[in-house]
Short mmCIF file of C-alpha atoms and ligand atoms in Angstrom, two decimals:
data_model
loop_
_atom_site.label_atom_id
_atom_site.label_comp_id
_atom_site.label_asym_id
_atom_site.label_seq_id
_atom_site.Cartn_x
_atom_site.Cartn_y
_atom_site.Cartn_z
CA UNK A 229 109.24 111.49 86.37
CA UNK A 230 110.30 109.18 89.13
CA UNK A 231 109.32 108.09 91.65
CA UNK A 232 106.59 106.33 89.68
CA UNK A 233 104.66 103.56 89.86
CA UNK A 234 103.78 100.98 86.31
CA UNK A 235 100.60 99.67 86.41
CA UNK A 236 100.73 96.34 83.80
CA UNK A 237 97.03 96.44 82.37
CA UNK A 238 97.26 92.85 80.81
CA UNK A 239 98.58 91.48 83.69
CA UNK A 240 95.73 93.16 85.90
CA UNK A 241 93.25 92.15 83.58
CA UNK A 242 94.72 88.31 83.88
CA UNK A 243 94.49 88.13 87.30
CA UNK A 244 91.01 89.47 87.19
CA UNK A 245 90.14 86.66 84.66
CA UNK A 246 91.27 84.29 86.98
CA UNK A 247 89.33 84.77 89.56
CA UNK A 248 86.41 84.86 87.28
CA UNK A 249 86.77 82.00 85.71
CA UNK A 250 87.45 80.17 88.82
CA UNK A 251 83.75 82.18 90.72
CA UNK A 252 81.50 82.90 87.99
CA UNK A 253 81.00 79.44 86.71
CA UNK A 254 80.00 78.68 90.42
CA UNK A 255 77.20 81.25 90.58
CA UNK A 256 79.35 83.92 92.74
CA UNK A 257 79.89 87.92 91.25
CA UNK A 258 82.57 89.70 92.11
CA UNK A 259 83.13 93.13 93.14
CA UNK A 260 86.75 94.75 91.67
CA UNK A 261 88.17 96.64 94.92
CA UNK A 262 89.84 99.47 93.08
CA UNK A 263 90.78 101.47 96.92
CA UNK A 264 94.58 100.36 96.19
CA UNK A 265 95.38 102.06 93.83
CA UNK A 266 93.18 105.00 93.99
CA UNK A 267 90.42 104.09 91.40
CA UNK A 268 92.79 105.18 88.60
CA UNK A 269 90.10 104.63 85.71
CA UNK A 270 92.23 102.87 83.54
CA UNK A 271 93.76 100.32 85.68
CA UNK A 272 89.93 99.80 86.80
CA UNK A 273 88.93 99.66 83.08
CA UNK A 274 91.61 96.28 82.93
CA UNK A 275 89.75 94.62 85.80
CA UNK A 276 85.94 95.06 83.98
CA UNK A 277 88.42 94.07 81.07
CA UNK A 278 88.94 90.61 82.55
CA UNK A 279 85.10 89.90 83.09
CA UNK A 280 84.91 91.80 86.94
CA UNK A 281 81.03 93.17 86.54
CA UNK A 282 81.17 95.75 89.56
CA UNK A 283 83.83 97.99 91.00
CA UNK A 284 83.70 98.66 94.67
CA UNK A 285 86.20 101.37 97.01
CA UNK A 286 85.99 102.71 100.21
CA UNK A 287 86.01 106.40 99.16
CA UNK A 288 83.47 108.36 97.92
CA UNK A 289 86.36 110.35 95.99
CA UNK A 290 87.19 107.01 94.26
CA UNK A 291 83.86 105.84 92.65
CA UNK A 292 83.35 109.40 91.89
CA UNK A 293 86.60 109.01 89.30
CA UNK A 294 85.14 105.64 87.88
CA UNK A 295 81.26 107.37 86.75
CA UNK A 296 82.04 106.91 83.04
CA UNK A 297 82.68 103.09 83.51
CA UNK A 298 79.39 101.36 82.59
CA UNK A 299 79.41 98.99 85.65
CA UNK A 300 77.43 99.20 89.10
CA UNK A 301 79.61 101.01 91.90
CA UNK A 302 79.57 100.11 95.46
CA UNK A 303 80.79 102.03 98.63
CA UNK A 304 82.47 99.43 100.62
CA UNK A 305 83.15 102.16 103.59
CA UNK A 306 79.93 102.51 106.12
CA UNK A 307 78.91 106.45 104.49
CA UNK A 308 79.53 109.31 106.85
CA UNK A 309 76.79 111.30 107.33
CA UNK A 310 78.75 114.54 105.95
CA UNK A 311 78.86 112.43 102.29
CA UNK A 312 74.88 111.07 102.00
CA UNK A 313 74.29 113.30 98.65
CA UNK A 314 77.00 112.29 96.95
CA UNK A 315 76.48 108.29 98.20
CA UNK A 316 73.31 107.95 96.58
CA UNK A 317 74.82 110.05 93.24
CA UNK A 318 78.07 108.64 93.22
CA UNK A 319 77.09 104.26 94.31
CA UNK A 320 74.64 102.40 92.97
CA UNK A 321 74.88 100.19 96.41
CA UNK A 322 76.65 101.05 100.05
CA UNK A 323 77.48 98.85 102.64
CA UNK A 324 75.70 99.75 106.10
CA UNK A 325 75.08 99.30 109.56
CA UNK A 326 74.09 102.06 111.28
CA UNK A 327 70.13 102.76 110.99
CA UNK A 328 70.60 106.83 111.28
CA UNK A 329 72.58 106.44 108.20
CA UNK A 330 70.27 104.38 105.75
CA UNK A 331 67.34 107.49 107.44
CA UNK A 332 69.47 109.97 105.78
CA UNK A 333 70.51 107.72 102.34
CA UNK A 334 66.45 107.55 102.37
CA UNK A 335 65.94 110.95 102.63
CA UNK A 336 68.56 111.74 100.04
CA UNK A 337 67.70 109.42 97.39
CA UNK A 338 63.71 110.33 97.67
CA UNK A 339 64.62 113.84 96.75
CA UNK A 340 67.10 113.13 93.79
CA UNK A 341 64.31 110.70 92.60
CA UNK A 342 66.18 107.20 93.20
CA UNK A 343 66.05 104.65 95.15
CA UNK A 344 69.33 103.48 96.89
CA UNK A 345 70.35 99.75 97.15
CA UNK A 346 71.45 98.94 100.77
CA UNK A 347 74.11 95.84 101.45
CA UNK A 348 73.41 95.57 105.15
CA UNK A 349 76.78 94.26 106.82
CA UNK A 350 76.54 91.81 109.33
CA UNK A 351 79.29 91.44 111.91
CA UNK A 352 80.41 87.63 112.17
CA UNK A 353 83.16 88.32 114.73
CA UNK A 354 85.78 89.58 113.19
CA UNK A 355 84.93 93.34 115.08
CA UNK A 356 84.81 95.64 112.35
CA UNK A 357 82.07 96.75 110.82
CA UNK A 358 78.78 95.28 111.05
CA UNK A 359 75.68 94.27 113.19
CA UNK A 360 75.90 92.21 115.36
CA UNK A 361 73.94 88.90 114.39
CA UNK A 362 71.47 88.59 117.03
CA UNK A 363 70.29 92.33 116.14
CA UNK A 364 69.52 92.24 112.66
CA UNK A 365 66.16 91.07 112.64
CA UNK A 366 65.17 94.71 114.87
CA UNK A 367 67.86 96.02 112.50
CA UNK A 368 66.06 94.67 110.00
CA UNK A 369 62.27 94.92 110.49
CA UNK A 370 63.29 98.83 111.23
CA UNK A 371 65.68 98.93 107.83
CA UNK A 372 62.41 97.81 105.54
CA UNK A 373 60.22 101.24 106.67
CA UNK A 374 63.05 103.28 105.54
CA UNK A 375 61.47 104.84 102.22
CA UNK A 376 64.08 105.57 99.19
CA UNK A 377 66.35 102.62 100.16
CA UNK A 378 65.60 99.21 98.93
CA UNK A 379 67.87 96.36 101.21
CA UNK A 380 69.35 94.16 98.28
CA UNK A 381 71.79 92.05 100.30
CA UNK A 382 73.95 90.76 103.46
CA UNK A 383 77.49 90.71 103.76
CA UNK A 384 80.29 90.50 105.75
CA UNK A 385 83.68 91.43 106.47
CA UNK A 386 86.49 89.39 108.12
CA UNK A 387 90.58 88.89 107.97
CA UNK A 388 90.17 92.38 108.36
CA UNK A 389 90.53 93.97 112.17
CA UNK A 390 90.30 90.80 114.53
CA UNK A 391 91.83 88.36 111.78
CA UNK A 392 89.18 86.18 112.01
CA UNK A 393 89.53 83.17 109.13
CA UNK A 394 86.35 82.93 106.91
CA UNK A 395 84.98 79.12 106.88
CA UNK A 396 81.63 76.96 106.76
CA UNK A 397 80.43 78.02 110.04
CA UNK A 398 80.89 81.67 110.00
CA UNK A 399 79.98 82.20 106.33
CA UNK A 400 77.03 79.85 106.53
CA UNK A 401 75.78 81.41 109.17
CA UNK A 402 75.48 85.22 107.27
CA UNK A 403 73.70 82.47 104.60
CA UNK A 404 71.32 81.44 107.37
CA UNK A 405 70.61 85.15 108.45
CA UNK A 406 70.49 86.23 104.77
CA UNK A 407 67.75 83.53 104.03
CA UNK A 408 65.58 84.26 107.27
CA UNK A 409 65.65 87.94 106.18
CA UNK A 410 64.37 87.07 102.94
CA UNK A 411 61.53 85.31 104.07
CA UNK A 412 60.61 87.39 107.08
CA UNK A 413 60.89 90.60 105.42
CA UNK A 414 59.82 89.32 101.56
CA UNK A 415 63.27 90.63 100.63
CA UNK A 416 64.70 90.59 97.46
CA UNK A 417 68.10 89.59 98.26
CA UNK A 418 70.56 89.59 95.29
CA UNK A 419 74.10 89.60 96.97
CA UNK A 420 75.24 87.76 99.56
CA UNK A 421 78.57 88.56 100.31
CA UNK A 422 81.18 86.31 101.54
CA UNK A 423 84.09 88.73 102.16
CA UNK A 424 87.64 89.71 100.60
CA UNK A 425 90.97 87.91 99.22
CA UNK A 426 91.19 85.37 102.48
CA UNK A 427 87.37 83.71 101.23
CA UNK A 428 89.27 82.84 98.27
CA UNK A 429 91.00 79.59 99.55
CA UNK A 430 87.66 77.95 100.37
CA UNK A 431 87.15 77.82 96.51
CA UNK A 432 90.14 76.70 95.87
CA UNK A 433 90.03 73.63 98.78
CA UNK A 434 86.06 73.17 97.45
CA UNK A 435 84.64 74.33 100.53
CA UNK A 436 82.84 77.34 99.74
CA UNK A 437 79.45 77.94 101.24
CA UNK A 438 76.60 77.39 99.00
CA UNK A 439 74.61 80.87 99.40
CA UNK A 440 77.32 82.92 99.53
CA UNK A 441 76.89 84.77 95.84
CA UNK A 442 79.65 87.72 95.63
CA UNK A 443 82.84 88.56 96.88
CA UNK A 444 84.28 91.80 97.05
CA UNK A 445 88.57 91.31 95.94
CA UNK A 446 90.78 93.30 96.30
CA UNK A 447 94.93 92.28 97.00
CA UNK A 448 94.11 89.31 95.04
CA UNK A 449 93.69 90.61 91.58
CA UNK A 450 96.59 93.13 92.43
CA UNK A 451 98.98 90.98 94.25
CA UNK A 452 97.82 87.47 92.80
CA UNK A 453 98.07 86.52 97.05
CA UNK A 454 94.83 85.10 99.16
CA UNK A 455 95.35 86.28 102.10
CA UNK A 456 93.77 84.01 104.83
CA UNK A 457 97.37 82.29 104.66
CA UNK A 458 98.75 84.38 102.35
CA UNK A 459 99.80 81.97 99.65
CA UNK A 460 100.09 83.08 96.14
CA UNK A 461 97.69 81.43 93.92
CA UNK A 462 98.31 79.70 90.79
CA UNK A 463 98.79 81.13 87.49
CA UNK A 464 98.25 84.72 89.36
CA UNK A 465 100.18 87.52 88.47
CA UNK A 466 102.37 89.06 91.74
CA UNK A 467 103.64 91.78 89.64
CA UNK A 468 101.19 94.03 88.55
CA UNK A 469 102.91 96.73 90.20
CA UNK A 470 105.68 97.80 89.80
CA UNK A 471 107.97 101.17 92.15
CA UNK A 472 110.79 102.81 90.14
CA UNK A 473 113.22 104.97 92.16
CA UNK A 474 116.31 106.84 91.07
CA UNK A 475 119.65 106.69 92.79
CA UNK A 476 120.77 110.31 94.00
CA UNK A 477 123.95 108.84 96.29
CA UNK A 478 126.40 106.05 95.87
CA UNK A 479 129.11 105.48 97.73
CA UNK A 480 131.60 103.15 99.89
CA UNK A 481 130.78 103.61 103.98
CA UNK A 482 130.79 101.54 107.19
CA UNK A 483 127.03 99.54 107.74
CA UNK A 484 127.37 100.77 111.23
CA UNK A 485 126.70 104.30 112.73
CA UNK A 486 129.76 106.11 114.24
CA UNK A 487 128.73 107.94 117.29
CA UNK A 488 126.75 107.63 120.25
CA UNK A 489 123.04 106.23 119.36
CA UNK A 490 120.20 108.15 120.06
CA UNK A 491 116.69 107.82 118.26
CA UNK A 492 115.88 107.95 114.15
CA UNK A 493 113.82 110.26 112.90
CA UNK A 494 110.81 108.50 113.85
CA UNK A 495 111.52 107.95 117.53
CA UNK A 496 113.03 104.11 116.89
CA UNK A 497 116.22 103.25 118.57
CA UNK A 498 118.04 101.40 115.88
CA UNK A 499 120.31 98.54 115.69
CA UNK A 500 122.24 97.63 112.79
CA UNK A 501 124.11 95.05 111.97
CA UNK A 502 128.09 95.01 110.98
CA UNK A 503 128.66 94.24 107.72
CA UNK A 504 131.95 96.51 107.47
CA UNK A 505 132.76 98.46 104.38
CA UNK A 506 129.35 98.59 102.28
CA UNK A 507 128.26 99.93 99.16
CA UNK A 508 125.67 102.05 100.32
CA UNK A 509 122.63 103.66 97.42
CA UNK A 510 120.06 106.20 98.76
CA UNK A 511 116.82 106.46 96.32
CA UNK A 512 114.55 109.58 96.05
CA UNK A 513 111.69 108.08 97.82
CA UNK A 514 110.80 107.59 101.46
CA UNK A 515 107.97 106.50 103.98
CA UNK A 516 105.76 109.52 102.79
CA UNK A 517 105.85 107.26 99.61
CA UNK A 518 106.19 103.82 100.63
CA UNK A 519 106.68 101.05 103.80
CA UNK A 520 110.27 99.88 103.72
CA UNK A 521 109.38 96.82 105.21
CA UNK A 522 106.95 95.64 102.23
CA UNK A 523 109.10 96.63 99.22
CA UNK A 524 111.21 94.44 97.90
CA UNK A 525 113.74 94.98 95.14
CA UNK A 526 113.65 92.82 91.47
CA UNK A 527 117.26 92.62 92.15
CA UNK A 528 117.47 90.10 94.84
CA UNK A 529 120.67 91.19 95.94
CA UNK A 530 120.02 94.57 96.95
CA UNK A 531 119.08 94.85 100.88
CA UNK A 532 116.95 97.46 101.69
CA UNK A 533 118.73 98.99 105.16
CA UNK A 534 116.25 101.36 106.34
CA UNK A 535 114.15 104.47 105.13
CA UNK A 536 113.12 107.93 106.47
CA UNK A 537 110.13 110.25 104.97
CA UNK A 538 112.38 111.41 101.86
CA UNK A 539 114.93 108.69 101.17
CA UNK A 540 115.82 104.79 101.65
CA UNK A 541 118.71 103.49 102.05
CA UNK A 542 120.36 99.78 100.08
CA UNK A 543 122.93 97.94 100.49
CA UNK A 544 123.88 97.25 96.58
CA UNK A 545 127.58 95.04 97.71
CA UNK A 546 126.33 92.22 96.39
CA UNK A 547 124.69 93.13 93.10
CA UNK A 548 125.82 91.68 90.32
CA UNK A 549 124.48 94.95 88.43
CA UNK A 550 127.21 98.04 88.16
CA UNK A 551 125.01 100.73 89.54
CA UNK A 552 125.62 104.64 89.13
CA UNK A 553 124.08 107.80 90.69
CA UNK A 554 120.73 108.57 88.65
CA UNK A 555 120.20 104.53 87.89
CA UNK A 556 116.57 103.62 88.24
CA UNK A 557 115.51 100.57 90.93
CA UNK A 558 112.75 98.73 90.44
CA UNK A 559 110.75 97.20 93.10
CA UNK A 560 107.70 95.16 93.70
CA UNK A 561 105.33 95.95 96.49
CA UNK A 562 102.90 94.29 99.32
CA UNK A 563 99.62 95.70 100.41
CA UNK A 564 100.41 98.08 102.84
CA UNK A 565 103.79 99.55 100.32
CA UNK A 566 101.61 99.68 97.79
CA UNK A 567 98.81 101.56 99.28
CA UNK A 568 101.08 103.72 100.54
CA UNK A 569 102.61 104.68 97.02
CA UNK A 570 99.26 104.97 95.48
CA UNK A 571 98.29 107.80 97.85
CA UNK A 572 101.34 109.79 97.86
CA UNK A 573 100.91 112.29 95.23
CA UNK A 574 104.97 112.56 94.94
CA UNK A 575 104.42 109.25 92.92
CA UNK A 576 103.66 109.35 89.31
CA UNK A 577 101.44 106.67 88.17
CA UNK A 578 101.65 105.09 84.53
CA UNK A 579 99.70 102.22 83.00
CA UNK A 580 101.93 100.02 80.88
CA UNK A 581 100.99 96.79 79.00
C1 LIG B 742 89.19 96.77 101.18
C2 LIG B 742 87.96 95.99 101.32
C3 LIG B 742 87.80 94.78 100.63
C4 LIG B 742 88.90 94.17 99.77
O1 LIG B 742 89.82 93.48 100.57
P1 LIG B 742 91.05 92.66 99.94
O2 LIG B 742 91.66 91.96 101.09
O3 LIG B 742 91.95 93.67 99.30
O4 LIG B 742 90.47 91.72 98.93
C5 LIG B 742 86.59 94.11 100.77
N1 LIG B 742 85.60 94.59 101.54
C6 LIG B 742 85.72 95.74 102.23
C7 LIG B 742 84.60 96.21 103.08
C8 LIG B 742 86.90 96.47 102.15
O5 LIG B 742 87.01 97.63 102.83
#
């Protein structure tokens, strides 16, 4: 069936050795962000493969499809109040910041007989999630009366919303708060956690906090890119995934319009440039299924022209490659293409080596 997505398990389970051999010799854990690509249990199963020792998404739905792995799940999203039960059934920690929330998680876990582990999420600037840092000790001294929840850790989130850049003073500050929790509250702190894929690069220049004990990564193992400068790291794999569309038109026709120009079908006035006569290919898969602007094709001389929901449009003139109608395309993905084709369910998804 196309459109589908391969998923290469060795080279997923490569990148996630990587990273592990570059963090665990230094004392830091990290947590396997599955939210991608939808938890699909195998391609999970390659990053415990490559030495990842928790998996972590933002969707309840998600963890709830990894429950036969034998590693420790984490929410990463702050739970909604409509999803407590299945929270304290479904992770073994959850991020937090809201006090109402870890009441209910309390509540919940006393009556299913466990006791929750609570990552409380402190906000370092970047304006996501989190508390802000001059709360937390209220936050704090009010989060330790909360029966059924035990507080096992700090953390923090950044590169996210306000594309803040994670360094010694932000990060060493959560250390700081982390440590004065500890001893205030007679804590027993076992993750401190430094962020996503842009705290990577501190590792790599030898800058990376002492204190800071987990990271949570994500594009990193599935693109092989950090992303506080998005560079590609060394010896990383980029692609892990891989989109295959088929061809259902091929033919000779002008690259611009003819007509008067109104809007596209998503309100956009377009512009496009004159490249005369053009061999133009339309695939059987559009923006319900993927971003135009972060696919790009293994053939390097395809152009990708535009897309709407159902179809995208190339420009195959240049390839060297003699394509027909019903030819497959194959195309590697960023973040926001490949979350995109992950979710759509008109994408089948198949692990490959
Ligand atoms: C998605 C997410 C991550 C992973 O981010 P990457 O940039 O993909 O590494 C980490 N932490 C939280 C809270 C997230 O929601």
């Amino acid at each position: 069936m196309y459109p589908k997505i391969e998923i290469s398990q060795s080279k997923l389970k490569h990148n996630s050795k990587t990273m592990c051999d570059l963090f665990t010799p230094r004392g830091v854990s990290i947590m396997g962000v599955t939210k991608c690509f939808c938890a699909i249990p195998e391609a999970a199963q390659a990053m415990v493969d490559g030495g990842i020792s928790m998996l972590a998404d933002s969707r309840i739905n998600n963890l709830k499809r990894l429950a036969e792995i034998p590693v420790k799940k984490v929410l990463l999203r702050l739970p909604m109040h409509n999803e407590i039960e299945d929270v304290v059934r479904y992770a073994d920690y959850s991020l937090n910041s809201e006090l109402s929330t870890l009441k209910l998680l309390g509540k919940a876990a006393v009556s299913l007989g466990k006791v929750h582990n609570i990552i409380i999420m402190v906000d370092l600037g970047d304006l996501r999630e989190g508390v802000w840092a001059e709360d937390i000790d209220k936050f704090t001294s009010e989060a330790v009366r909360i029966s059924g929840i035990k507080i096992k850790g700090f953390g923090a989130n950044l590169t996210c919303y306000g594309g803040v850049i994670p360094d010694e003073t932000n990060l060493g500050n959560l250390v700081k708060i982390s440590e004065k929790m500890k001893e205030k509250y007679n804590l027993e702190i076992e993750i401190v956690s430094g962020g996503n894929s842009s705290s990577v690069y501190l590792m790599s220049e030898n800058r990376f906090p002492s204190g800071i004990n987990n990271l949570r990564l994500g594009e990193i193992l599935l693109l092989g890119r950090e992303t506080a400068y998005g560079k590609v790291v060394n010896g990383m794999h980029r692609d892990t995934f891989t989109l295959k569309a088929e061809i259902i038109e091929l033919k000779d026709k002008p690259s611009v319009p003819i007509g008067n120009i109104g809007m596209d079908a998503f309100g956009n006035i377009p512009s496009h440039e004159d490249r005369g006569i053009i061999r133009r290919g339309i695939i059987a898969v559009g923006r319900q299924d993927i971003d135009p602007d972060g696919l790009f094709p293994t053939d390097n001389k395809i152009d990708i022209l535009g897309a709407s929901s159902d179809h995208t449009i190339l420009d195959v003139t240049n390839s060297s490659s003699e394509y027909k109608v019903g030819d497959i395309v194959e195309f590697h993905m960023d973040y926001s293409c490949l979350l995109r084709a992950s979710t759509s369910e008109y994408v089948d998804k198949i692990m490959v080596d």
